[in-house]
């Protein structure tokens, strides 16, 4: 229709009239049976090493499809009501140190803890406003450096002890 004029859409998948999902890379407009193994899309391995033959729909669009999943790649002239007319901010920010640094273009010297995205909670009557923030992962703290130093020292002691025992045994 005219509401999609100028929009560029990407086909992300879909289902045929019987509910079989389209699969990328299957270059046909009919259904085919593929042998699925672990790590392939549309298949969850229940036991180790088990493969399963399943029916999938080809990735070529035709009249037998009931659902077509589309992603808007480029917005056209007109707004699509309920789709492009409002923006929803991402509810959660990054949790990993490297990703927080990348988002705010921080250097190694900057304190990442000051830049964590806080999510405000709804205010309760008479109480001060609260917010939630994720626990930062892969954050190098003095405790972590000390722990690493202790682990390496223990490793060095084990090596020296084993060398001494081997020398005693060789006598």
C-alpha positions as semicolon CSV with decimal commas, in nm:
position;residue;x (nm);y (nm);z (nm)
1;X;0,000;0,000;0,000
2;X;0,086;0,368;0,000
3;X;0,181;0,362;0,370
4;X;0,492;0,154;0,278
5;X;0,601;0,387;-0,003
6;X;0,977;0,444;0,013
7;X;1,035;0,182;0,288
8;X;1,300;-0,083;0,232
9;X;1,212;-0,411;0,402
10;X;1,421;-0,725;0,462
11;X;1,256;-1,067;0,474
12;X;1,357;-1,226;0,804
13;X;1,153;-1,548;0,774
14;X;0,799;-1,674;0,781
15;X;0,567;-1,975;0,793
16;X;0,362;-2,156;0,533
17;X;-0,009;-2,239;0,566
18;X;0,064;-2,553;0,773
19;X;0,305;-2,369;1,007
20;X;0,638;-2,494;0,874
21;X;0,903;-2,225;0,908
22;X;1,108;-2,079;0,626
23;X;1,479;-2,154;0,642
24;X;1,754;-1,937;0,503
25;X;1,971;-2,108;0,243
26;X;1,706;-2,358;0,126
27;X;1,661;-2,220;-0,226
28;X;1,314;-2,350;-0,312
29;X;0,953;-2,240;-0,271
30;X;0,838;-2,585;-0,153
31;X;0,888;-2,790;0,160
32;X;1,190;-3,012;0,208
33;X;1,318;-3,248;0,476
34;X;1,660;-3,165;0,620
35;X;1,878;-3,352;0,867
36;X;1,932;-3,120;1,162
37;X;2,225;-3,144;1,402
38;X;2,332;-2,946;1,707
39;X;2,388;-2,574;1,647
40;X;2,159;-2,549;1,346
41;X;1,863;-2,309;1,354
42;X;1,508;-2,442;1,412
43;X;1,640;-2,738;1,612
44;X;1,714;-2,791;1,981
45;X;1,917;-3,100;2,059
46;X;1,766;-3,294;2,352
47;X;2,036;-3,564;2,382
48;X;2,405;-3,557;2,294
49;X;2,482;-3,640;1,931
50;X;2,121;-3,685;1,821
51;X;2,032;-3,564;1,472
52;X;1,675;-3,527;1,348
53;X;1,513;-3,498;1,006
54;X;1,258;-3,214;1,000
55;X;1,042;-3,047;0,738
56;X;1,125;-2,686;0,655
57;X;0,997;-2,440;0,399
58;X;1,230;-2,293;0,137
59;X;1,333;-1,928;0,149
60;X;1,162;-1,825;-0,178
61;X;0,837;-1,632;-0,128
62;X;0,516;-1,753;-0,296
63;X;0,140;-1,767;-0,238
64;X;0,156;-2,066;0,002
65;X;0,293;-1,855;0,289
66;X;0,066;-1,747;0,573
67;X;0,316;-1,531;0,764
68;X;0,608;-1,326;0,637
69;X;0,844;-1,168;0,892
70;X;0,980;-0,834;0,772
71;X;1,237;-0,595;0,919
72;X;1,234;-0,226;0,826
73;X;1,583;-0,146;0,698
74;X;1,514;0,210;0,578
75;X;1,216;0,423;0,670
76;X;1,018;0,585;0,391
77;X;0,843;0,923;0,371
78;X;0,529;0,844;0,572
79;X;0,505;0,723;0,931
80;X;0,350;0,383;0,991
81;X;0,111;0,416;1,287
82;X;0,209;0,191;1,577
83;X;0,538;0,095;1,412
84;X;0,761;0,392;1,327
85;X;0,571;0,684;1,482
86;X;0,715;0,639;1,833
87;X;1,050;0,525;1,970
88;X;1,087;0,278;2,253
89;X;1,413;0,326;2,445
90;X;1,606;0,011;2,525
91;X;1,501;-0,104;2,871
92;X;1,843;-0,235;2,972
93;X;2,190;-0,098;2,916
94;X;2,509;-0,299;2,874
95;X;2,641;-0,510;3,163
96;X;2,994;-0,597;3,048
97;X;3,281;-0,350;3,105
98;X;3,399;-0,355;2,744
99;X;3,052;-0,289;2,608
100;X;2,993;0,001;2,853
101;X;3,330;0,150;2,746
102;X;3,236;0,112;2,381
103;X;2,893;0,273;2,427
104;X;3,025;0,583;2,604
105;X;3,368;0,585;2,425
106;X;3,561;0,568;2,752
107;X;3,933;0,511;2,796
108;X;4,092;0,255;3,032
109;X;4,146;0,528;3,292
110;X;3,776;0,629;3,316
111;X;3,567;0,483;3,597
112;X;3,310;0,258;3,429
113;X;3,093;0,243;3,744
114;X;2,988;0,606;3,689
115;X;2,843;0,523;3,345
116;X;2,622;0,221;3,422
117;X;2,268;0,265;3,289
118;X;2,032;0,288;3,588
119;X;1,670;0,184;3,547
120;X;1,436;0,393;3,766
121;X;1,171;0,216;3,974
122;X;0,817;0,351;4,009
123;X;0,806;0,582;4,309
124;X;0,614;0,473;4,618
125;X;0,437;0,734;4,828
126;X;0,664;0,888;5,092
127;X;0,977;0,694;4,988
128;X;1,280;0,826;4,805
129;X;1,311;0,729;4,436
130;X;1,504;0,407;4,372
131;X;1,677;0,267;4,068
132;X;1,827;-0,065;3,960
133;X;2,161;-0,119;3,785
134;X;2,330;-0,439;3,668
135;X;2,636;-0,586;3,838
136;X;2,924;-0,502;3,608
137;X;3,098;-0,810;3,469
138;X;3,471;-0,838;3,385
139;X;3,548;-0,536;3,602
140;X;3,914;-0,540;3,707
141;X;3,919;-0,449;4,077
142;X;4,208;-0,453;4,328
143;X;4,057;-0,767;4,485
144;X;4,058;-0,942;4,149
145;X;4,420;-0,844;4,081
146;X;4,519;-0,974;4,427
147;X;4,332;-1,300;4,368
148;X;4,513;-1,348;4,038
149;X;4,847;-1,280;4,207
150;X;4,769;-1,541;4,477
151;X;4,669;-1,803;4,218
152;X;4,991;-1,747;4,021
153;X;5,201;-1,761;4,341
154;X;5,038;-2,093;4,437
155;X;5,108;-2,226;4,087
156;X;5,474;-2,122;4,116
157;X;5,502;-2,289;4,460
158;X;5,354;-2,614;4,323
159;X;5,605;-2,614;4,035
160;X;5,899;-2,558;4,274
161;X;5,774;-2,825;4,515
162;X;5,734;-3,078;4,232
163;X;6,085;-2,998;4,103
164;X;6,230;-3,049;4,452
165;X;6,042;-3,379;4,496
166;X;6,158;-3,498;4,153
167;X;6,519;-3,412;4,242
168;X;6,490;-3,600;4,576
169;X;6,341;-3,902;4,398
170;X;6,619;-3,902;4,135
171;X;6,894;-3,925;4,405
